[in-house]
Amino acid sequence: MTTTGEMHRTAGGPWWWERRRSAVLDVGLAVASAVECGVEGVGFARDAGVPAAVGVVFGVLAGSMLVLRRRWPIAVVLIGVAVTPARMGVLLSVVGLYTLAASEMPRRIIGALAGMSFVGTLIVSVVRAQQDAGHGNLVRVGDWFVPFVAITTSLGVTAPPLLLGLYVGARRRLMESLRERNDSLERELQLLAERAEERAEWARGEERTRIAREMHDVVAHRVSLMVVHAAALQAVARKDPEKAVKNAALVGDMGRQALTELREMLGVMRSGGGGRREPGAGAGVPLAAVGVAAAAAAAASRVVDEEDGPCLRDLDELVGQSRAAGMVVELLVEGDTRSYVAAVEQTAYRVVQEALTNVHKHAAGAKTYVRLAHRVSEIAMQVENEPPPSDGDAGVGVRLPSGGNGLVGMKERVAGLGGVFVCGPTDAGGYRVSAVLPAA
């Protein structure tokens, strides 16, 4: 109900009723009240000296007002108080008081109307009891009898419907509060589910990006060196068979290393999947389980990377592979060599590796300088190449495709650790890649 006693209308009932059975109940009560008031209207007409038909019509009209109890409970109670001196409308008063007490009316209004009904019933009961005692209809037992009967009758007509209505109204409000709280919790759960789905999708995207970056770093460098050696092998196969055999062996070693690292990465990806799954098996998996599984897979992958991934100690071998491919590379290390966390060492190694790969792709034969500086709270690395030879002899027959992901991957790796990444051409016509990573 609203504060005016009007029920919120919903689909299913006519006019102001929210359900059809409520309308049927109110109409039935109104008919019963009209019959009661109509019968009592005969006595009222006799006492008032008016025709009986007038009394009956008056009673029927007054009693039928009970049909409005849900719409205007205050009006129904006031009508019940008004017809109380006519000795009619008991059902009208009782049901009206119950409806008023069960509504969301202010307590002061309910108390005032209940007091009016009580006083009116008390006065009528006292007058009626005195009249019956004067006519000899009651045996006189004492002066206390009339007040006792009047007060008992008034309380019996007023108190039970009032208390019952207050209880029903409080219970209705409690149920409405619980229903609203349940709806609020459902909305919050739906919002949390949507956020969990977004986080899971974001985690899946991040993991796909990380896996793509790892595969690029692992495969691109090895394959680039293989292409360079294959080109050199083609060039010297007839002129220098011994060097051709050496280059062929290097190509084989590079291929085996690339396959080994690729198998390790695929093994990590498979181990995080928890075994083979049938199509559609994940349709009923809760979002929380998806998030936990994704986090576990990512954590397992990171653990394997930290244990088996490259580190700064492997830079000499990395530079040696480029030298074996014909690149002139100088490695300069500044500061005291020390160990760092696995993520920092792997990122530093991958930056140097990708920079050397780019030199093979875009500046074959160019002299390259690799600098590594160990500082107090950071580690810096720089790979700079001179312009490639103008004659292009070193790069004859070598064509290495580029997907444009190398620099992006390096920047993402460095930024993920809170470092700084800068790259660009030099004034001399070469290219420089620089990165600074925090030591911790």
Coordinates of C-alpha atoms in Angstrom, one line a residue:
M1 CA 0.0 0.0 0.0
T2 CA 1.0 3.6 -0.4
T3 CA 0.8 6.2 2.4
T4 CA -2.8 6.9 1.3
G5 CA -3.8 3.3 1.8
E6 CA -3.9 2.6 -2.0
M7 CA -2.4 -0.6 -3.2
H8 CA 0.1 -0.5 -6.0
R9 CA -1.8 -1.7 -9.0
T10 CA -0.4 -4.6 -10.9
A11 CA -1.6 -6.7 -13.7
G12 CA -4.4 -9.2 -12.9
G13 CA -7.0 -7.1 -11.0
P14 CA -9.6 -4.5 -11.9
W15 CA -9.3 -0.9 -10.9
W16 CA -7.3 -0.5 -7.7
W17 CA -7.1 -4.2 -6.8
E18 CA -3.8 -5.9 -7.5
R19 CA -5.5 -9.4 -7.7
R20 CA -8.9 -10.6 -8.7
R21 CA -9.4 -12.5 -5.5
S22 CA -8.8 -9.3 -3.5
A23 CA -11.6 -7.7 -5.5
V24 CA -13.9 -10.7 -4.9
L25 CA -13.1 -10.6 -1.2
D26 CA -13.9 -6.9 -0.9
V27 CA -17.1 -7.2 -2.8
G28 CA -18.2 -10.1 -0.6
L29 CA -17.4 -8.1 2.5
A30 CA -19.3 -5.1 1.1
V31 CA -22.4 -7.2 0.4
A32 CA -22.3 -8.7 3.9
S33 CA -21.9 -5.3 5.4
A34 CA -24.7 -3.9 3.3
V35 CA -27.1 -6.7 4.3
E36 CA -26.2 -6.1 8.0
C37 CA -26.6 -2.4 7.8
G38 CA -29.8 -2.8 5.8
V39 CA -31.4 -5.1 8.4
E40 CA -30.3 -2.7 11.2
G41 CA -31.6 0.2 9.2
V42 CA -35.2 -1.0 10.0
G43 CA -34.7 -0.3 13.7
F44 CA -33.0 3.0 12.9
A45 CA -35.9 4.1 10.8
R46 CA -38.3 3.2 13.6
D47 CA -36.4 5.1 16.2
A48 CA -35.9 8.1 13.9
G49 CA -39.6 8.1 12.8
V50 CA -38.8 7.8 9.1
P51 CA -40.1 5.2 6.6
A52 CA -38.4 1.8 6.9
A53 CA -37.4 1.9 3.2
V54 CA -35.3 5.0 3.9
G55 CA -33.6 3.3 6.8
V56 CA -32.9 0.2 4.6
V57 CA -31.5 2.3 1.7
F58 CA -29.4 4.3 4.1
G59 CA -28.0 1.1 5.7
V60 CA -27.3 -0.5 2.4
L61 CA -25.4 2.5 1.1
A62 CA -23.4 2.9 4.3
G63 CA -22.5 -0.8 4.4
S64 CA -21.5 -1.0 0.7
M65 CA -18.8 1.6 1.3
L66 CA -16.7 -1.2 2.6
V67 CA -15.8 -2.0 -1.0
L68 CA -13.5 1.1 -0.9
R69 CA -11.5 -0.1 2.1
R70 CA -8.3 -0.6 0.1
R71 CA -8.6 2.6 -1.8
W72 CA -9.7 5.0 1.0
P73 CA -9.4 3.3 4.4
I74 CA -9.8 6.6 6.3
A75 CA -13.1 7.3 4.6
V76 CA -14.4 3.8 5.5
V77 CA -13.5 4.3 9.2
L78 CA -15.1 7.7 9.3
I79 CA -18.3 6.3 7.8
G80 CA -18.2 3.5 10.4
V81 CA -17.9 6.1 13.2
A82 CA -20.7 8.2 11.6
V83 CA -23.2 5.4 11.5
T84 CA -22.3 4.1 15.0
P85 CA -25.0 6.2 16.7
A86 CA -27.6 4.6 14.4
R87 CA -26.6 1.2 15.9
M88 CA -25.3 -0.2 12.6
G89 CA -22.1 -0.9 10.8
V90 CA -20.2 -3.3 13.2
L91 CA -18.7 -5.2 10.3
L92 CA -17.9 -1.9 8.6
S93 CA -16.1 -0.6 11.6
V94 CA -14.2 -3.8 12.4
V95 CA -12.9 -4.3 8.8
G96 CA -12.3 -0.6 8.3
L97 CA -10.1 -0.4 11.4
Y98 CA -8.2 -3.6 10.4
T99 CA -7.5 -2.2 6.9
L100 CA -6.4 1.2 8.3
A101 CA -4.0 -0.4 10.8
A102 CA -2.5 -2.7 8.1
S103 CA -1.9 0.2 5.8
E104 CA 1.2 2.5 5.8
M105 CA -0.6 5.4 7.4
P106 CA 1.2 7.4 10.1
R107 CA 0.6 6.0 13.5
R108 CA -0.9 9.3 14.8
I109 CA -3.7 9.1 12.2
I110 CA -4.3 5.4 13.0
G111 CA -4.4 6.2 16.7
A112 CA -6.7 9.2 16.3
L113 CA -9.2 7.3 14.1
A114 CA -9.1 4.2 16.4
G115 CA -9.7 6.5 19.4
M116 CA -12.7 8.1 17.6
S117 CA -14.2 4.7 16.9
F118 CA -13.6 3.6 20.5
V119 CA -15.2 6.7 21.9
G120 CA -18.2 6.5 19.6
T121 CA -18.8 2.8 20.3
L122 CA -18.4 3.5 24.1
I123 CA -21.0 6.3 24.0
V124 CA -23.5 4.2 22.0
S125 CA -22.9 1.2 24.3
V126 CA -23.5 3.3 27.5
V127 CA -26.7 4.9 26.1
R128 CA -28.0 1.5 24.9
A129 CA -27.2 -0.2 28.2
Q130 CA -28.9 2.6 30.1
Q131 CA -32.0 2.4 27.9
D132 CA -32.2 -1.4 28.3
A133 CA -31.8 -1.1 32.1
G134 CA -34.5 1.6 32.2
H135 CA -36.9 -0.6 30.2
G136 CA -36.3 -3.5 32.6
N137 CA -34.6 -5.6 29.9
L138 CA -31.6 -6.1 32.2
V139 CA -31.4 -7.1 35.8
R140 CA -29.9 -4.3 37.9
V141 CA -26.8 -5.7 39.6
G142 CA -25.0 -2.4 40.5
D143 CA -23.8 0.9 39.2
W144 CA -20.6 -0.7 37.7
F145 CA -22.5 -2.9 35.3
V146 CA -23.2 -0.3 32.6
P147 CA -19.7 1.1 32.3
F148 CA -18.3 -2.5 32.4
V149 CA -20.5 -3.6 29.5
A150 CA -19.8 -0.4 27.5
I151 CA -16.0 -0.6 27.9
T152 CA -16.0 -4.3 27.2
T153 CA -18.1 -3.9 24.1
S154 CA -16.0 -1.0 22.8
L155 CA -12.7 -2.8 23.4
G156 CA -14.0 -5.9 21.8
V157 CA -15.0 -4.0 18.6
T158 CA -11.9 -1.8 18.5
A159 CA -8.8 -3.6 19.9
P160 CA -8.7 -6.9 18.1
P161 CA -9.0 -5.5 14.5
L162 CA -6.5 -2.7 15.4
L163 CA -3.9 -5.1 16.8
L164 CA -4.4 -7.6 14.1
G165 CA -4.0 -4.9 11.4
L166 CA -0.8 -3.6 13.0
Y167 CA 0.6 -7.1 13.1
V168 CA -0.3 -7.8 9.4
G169 CA 1.0 -4.4 8.3
A170 CA 4.3 -4.9 10.1
R171 CA 4.7 -8.4 8.6
R172 CA 3.8 -7.1 5.2
R173 CA 6.4 -4.4 5.4
L174 CA 9.0 -6.9 6.6
M175 CA 8.3 -9.2 3.7
E176 CA 8.5 -6.3 1.3
S177 CA 11.8 -5.3 2.8
L178 CA 13.1 -8.9 2.5
R179 CA 11.9 -9.0 -1.1
E180 CA 13.7 -5.7 -2.0
R181 CA 16.8 -7.0 -0.3
N182 CA 16.6 -10.2 -2.3
D183 CA 16.2 -8.2 -5.5
S184 CA 19.1 -6.0 -4.6
L185 CA 21.3 -9.1 -3.8
E186 CA 20.3 -10.6 -7.2
R187 CA 21.3 -7.4 -9.0
E188 CA 24.6 -7.3 -7.1
L189 CA 25.3 -10.9 -7.9
Q190 CA 24.5 -10.3 -11.6
L191 CA 26.8 -7.3 -11.6
L192 CA 29.5 -9.4 -9.9
A193 CA 29.0 -12.1 -12.5
E194 CA 29.3 -9.6 -15.3
R195 CA 32.5 -8.2 -13.8
A196 CA 33.9 -11.7 -13.3
E197 CA 33.2 -12.5 -16.9
E198 CA 34.9 -9.3 -17.9
R199 CA 37.9 -10.0 -15.8
A200 CA 38.1 -13.6 -17.1
E201 CA 37.9 -12.3 -20.7
W202 CA 40.6 -9.7 -19.9
A203 CA 42.8 -12.5 -18.3
R204 CA 42.3 -14.7 -21.4
G205 CA 43.3 -11.8 -23.7
E206 CA 46.4 -11.0 -21.6
E207 CA 47.4 -14.7 -21.6
R208 CA 46.9 -14.9 -25.4
T209 CA 49.1 -11.9 -25.8
R210 CA 51.8 -13.2 -23.5
I211 CA 51.8 -16.6 -25.2
A212 CA 52.0 -14.9 -28.7
R213 CA 54.9 -12.7 -27.4
E214 CA 56.8 -15.7 -26.0
M215 CA 56.4 -17.8 -29.2
H216 CA 57.5 -14.8 -31.2
D217 CA 60.6 -14.4 -29.1
V218 CA 61.4 -18.1 -29.0
V219 CA 60.9 -18.9 -32.7
A220 CA 61.7 -15.7 -34.5
H221 CA 65.3 -15.4 -33.5
R222 CA 66.1 -19.0 -34.2
V223 CA 64.4 -19.1 -37.5
S224 CA 66.0 -15.8 -38.5
L225 CA 69.5 -17.2 -37.8
M226 CA 68.5 -20.4 -39.7
V227 CA 67.6 -18.3 -42.8
V228 CA 70.8 -16.3 -42.6
H229 CA 72.9 -19.5 -42.3
A230 CA 70.9 -21.1 -45.1
A231 CA 71.6 -18.1 -47.4
A232 CA 75.3 -18.3 -46.5
L233 CA 75.3 -22.0 -47.1
Q234 CA 73.8 -21.4 -50.6
A235 CA 76.5 -18.8 -51.3
V236 CA 79.5 -20.8 -50.3
A237 CA 78.4 -24.4 -51.1
R238 CA 80.5 -24.6 -54.2
K239 CA 83.4 -22.3 -53.3
D240 CA 84.1 -23.5 -49.7
P241 CA 82.6 -27.0 -49.0
E242 CA 84.1 -27.0 -45.5
K243 CA 82.4 -23.8 -44.5
A244 CA 79.2 -25.1 -46.1
V245 CA 79.3 -28.1 -43.9
K246 CA 79.9 -25.9 -40.9
N247 CA 76.9 -23.7 -41.8
A248 CA 74.7 -26.7 -42.4
A249 CA 75.6 -28.0 -38.9
L250 CA 74.7 -24.6 -37.4
V251 CA 71.4 -24.6 -39.2
G252 CA 70.7 -28.0 -37.8
D253 CA 71.6 -26.9 -34.3
M254 CA 69.4 -23.8 -34.6
G255 CA 66.4 -25.9 -35.8
R256 CA 66.8 -28.3 -32.9
Q257 CA 67.0 -25.5 -30.4
A258 CA 63.9 -23.8 -31.9
L259 CA 62.0 -27.1 -31.8
T260 CA 63.1 -27.8 -28.2
E261 CA 61.9 -24.4 -27.0
L262 CA 58.7 -24.7 -28.9
R263 CA 58.0 -28.1 -27.4
E264 CA 58.6 -26.7 -23.9
M265 CA 56.2 -23.8 -24.5
L266 CA 53.5 -26.1 -25.9
G267 CA 54.0 -28.4 -22.9
V268 CA 53.4 -25.5 -20.6
M269 CA 50.2 -24.6 -22.5
R270 CA 49.0 -28.2 -22.4
S271 CA 49.8 -28.7 -18.7
G272 CA 47.6 -25.6 -17.8
G273 CA 44.6 -27.0 -19.5
G274 CA 43.9 -29.8 -17.0
G275 CA 43.5 -32.5 -19.6
R276 CA 41.4 -33.0 -22.7
R277 CA 37.9 -31.7 -22.6
E278 CA 34.9 -32.7 -24.6
P279 CA 33.1 -30.1 -26.7
G280 CA 30.6 -28.1 -24.6
A281 CA 32.0 -29.5 -21.4
G282 CA 32.7 -26.0 -20.1
A283 CA 29.2 -24.7 -20.6
G284 CA 28.2 -25.2 -17.0
V285 CA 31.5 -24.2 -15.3
P286 CA 31.0 -21.3 -12.9
L287 CA 32.7 -18.0 -13.6
A288 CA 34.7 -18.3 -10.4
A289 CA 36.1 -21.6 -11.5
V290 CA 37.1 -20.1 -14.9
G291 CA 38.9 -17.3 -13.2
V292 CA 40.7 -19.7 -10.8
A293 CA 41.7 -22.0 -13.7
A294 CA 43.0 -19.1 -15.8
A295 CA 45.0 -17.7 -12.9
A296 CA 46.4 -21.2 -12.1
A297 CA 47.4 -21.7 -15.7
A298 CA 49.1 -18.3 -15.9
A299 CA 50.9 -18.9 -12.6
A300 CA 52.1 -22.3 -13.8
S301 CA 53.3 -20.9 -17.0
R302 CA 55.2 -18.1 -15.2
V303 CA 56.8 -20.7 -12.8
V304 CA 58.0 -22.8 -15.7
D305 CA 59.3 -19.7 -17.5
E306 CA 61.2 -18.6 -14.4
E307 CA 62.7 -22.0 -13.9
D308 CA 63.6 -22.9 -17.5
G309 CA 63.7 -19.5 -19.3
P310 CA 66.8 -17.7 -20.5
C311 CA 68.9 -15.4 -18.3
L312 CA 71.7 -12.9 -18.6
R313 CA 74.3 -15.6 -18.4
D314 CA 73.1 -16.8 -21.8
L315 CA 73.9 -13.5 -23.5
D316 CA 77.4 -14.7 -24.5
E317 CA 75.9 -17.6 -26.3
L318 CA 73.3 -15.4 -27.9
V319 CA 75.9 -13.0 -29.2
G320 CA 78.0 -16.0 -30.4
Q321 CA 75.2 -17.3 -32.5
S322 CA 74.9 -14.0 -34.2
R323 CA 78.6 -13.9 -34.8
A324 CA 78.5 -17.4 -36.3
A325 CA 75.8 -16.1 -38.7
G326 CA 78.3 -13.5 -40.0
M327 CA 77.3 -10.5 -37.9
V328 CA 80.0 -8.4 -36.3
V329 CA 78.9 -7.9 -32.7
E330 CA 80.6 -6.3 -29.8
L331 CA 79.4 -7.0 -26.3
L332 CA 80.3 -4.6 -23.5
V333 CA 79.2 -5.1 -19.9
E334 CA 79.5 -2.3 -17.3
G335 CA 79.3 -2.6 -13.6
D336 CA 79.4 -5.5 -11.2
T337 CA 77.6 -8.5 -12.6
R338 CA 74.9 -9.8 -10.3
S339 CA 71.8 -11.8 -10.3
Y340 CA 68.3 -10.4 -10.7
V341 CA 64.8 -11.8 -10.3
A342 CA 63.9 -14.2 -13.1
A343 CA 61.4 -11.8 -14.8
V344 CA 64.0 -9.0 -15.1
E345 CA 66.7 -11.3 -16.5
Q346 CA 64.3 -12.9 -19.0
T347 CA 63.0 -9.5 -20.2
A348 CA 66.6 -8.1 -20.6
Y349 CA 67.6 -11.3 -22.5
R350 CA 64.5 -11.1 -24.8
V351 CA 65.1 -7.4 -25.5
V352 CA 68.6 -8.1 -26.7
Q353 CA 67.5 -11.2 -28.6
E354 CA 64.8 -9.4 -30.5
A355 CA 67.0 -6.4 -31.3
L356 CA 69.6 -8.7 -32.8
T357 CA 66.9 -10.5 -34.7
N358 CA 65.8 -7.1 -36.2
V359 CA 69.4 -6.4 -37.2
H360 CA 69.5 -9.7 -39.1
K361 CA 66.2 -8.9 -40.8
H362 CA 66.7 -5.2 -41.7
A363 CA 70.4 -4.4 -41.5
A364 CA 72.3 -7.6 -42.6
G365 CA 76.0 -7.2 -42.4
A366 CA 75.9 -4.1 -40.2
K367 CA 78.2 -3.9 -37.2
T368 CA 76.3 -4.1 -33.9
Y369 CA 77.1 -3.0 -30.4
V370 CA 75.4 -4.6 -27.4
R371 CA 75.9 -2.8 -24.1
L372 CA 74.7 -4.0 -20.7
A373 CA 75.0 -1.8 -17.6
H374 CA 74.5 -3.0 -14.0
R375 CA 73.5 0.0 -11.9
V376 CA 72.6 0.3 -8.2
S377 CA 68.8 0.0 -8.6
E378 CA 68.4 -0.8 -12.3
I379 CA 69.8 -2.6 -15.3
A380 CA 70.1 -0.9 -18.7
M381 CA 70.6 -2.5 -22.1
Q382 CA 71.2 -1.0 -25.5
V383 CA 71.6 -2.6 -28.9
E384 CA 72.8 -0.3 -31.7
N385 CA 73.7 -1.1 -35.2
E386 CA 75.6 0.9 -37.8
P387 CA 74.1 1.4 -41.3
P388 CA 74.3 -1.8 -43.4
P389 CA 77.0 -2.1 -46.0
S390 CA 76.2 -0.2 -49.2
D391 CA 77.2 -3.1 -51.4
G392 CA 74.8 -5.4 -49.7
D393 CA 77.0 -8.4 -50.0
A394 CA 76.2 -9.7 -46.6
G395 CA 72.6 -9.8 -47.2
V396 CA 72.4 -11.3 -50.7
G397 CA 69.6 -13.8 -51.0
V398 CA 68.3 -13.2 -47.5
R399 CA 64.7 -12.1 -47.2
L400 CA 63.3 -12.2 -43.7
P401 CA 59.6 -11.3 -43.3
S402 CA 58.6 -9.1 -40.5
G403 CA 55.2 -9.1 -38.7
G404 CA 55.9 -5.8 -36.9
N405 CA 55.4 -7.4 -33.5
G406 CA 58.9 -7.4 -32.3
L407 CA 59.2 -3.8 -31.0
V408 CA 55.6 -4.0 -29.7
G409 CA 56.5 -7.1 -27.7
M410 CA 59.7 -5.6 -26.3
K411 CA 57.8 -2.5 -25.2
E412 CA 55.1 -4.5 -23.5
R413 CA 57.6 -6.6 -21.7
V414 CA 59.5 -3.6 -20.4
A415 CA 56.4 -1.7 -19.5
G416 CA 55.0 -4.7 -17.6
L417 CA 58.0 -4.5 -15.2
G418 CA 57.8 -0.7 -14.8
G419 CA 60.7 0.0 -17.0
V420 CA 61.4 2.5 -19.9
F421 CA 61.7 1.4 -23.5
V422 CA 63.0 3.7 -26.3
C423 CA 63.8 2.9 -29.9
G424 CA 64.5 4.7 -33.1
P425 CA 67.0 5.5 -35.9
T426 CA 70.4 7.1 -35.1
D427 CA 71.9 10.2 -36.7
A428 CA 74.4 7.9 -38.5
G429 CA 71.7 6.0 -40.3
G430 CA 71.6 3.0 -38.0
Y431 CA 69.1 1.9 -35.4
R432 CA 69.1 1.9 -31.6
V433 CA 67.0 0.0 -29.0
S434 CA 67.4 1.0 -25.4
A435 CA 65.6 -0.3 -22.3
V436 CA 66.0 0.3 -18.5
L437 CA 64.5 -2.1 -16.0
P438 CA 64.2 -1.8 -12.2
A439 CA 66.5 -4.2 -10.4
A440 CA 63.7 -5.4 -8.0

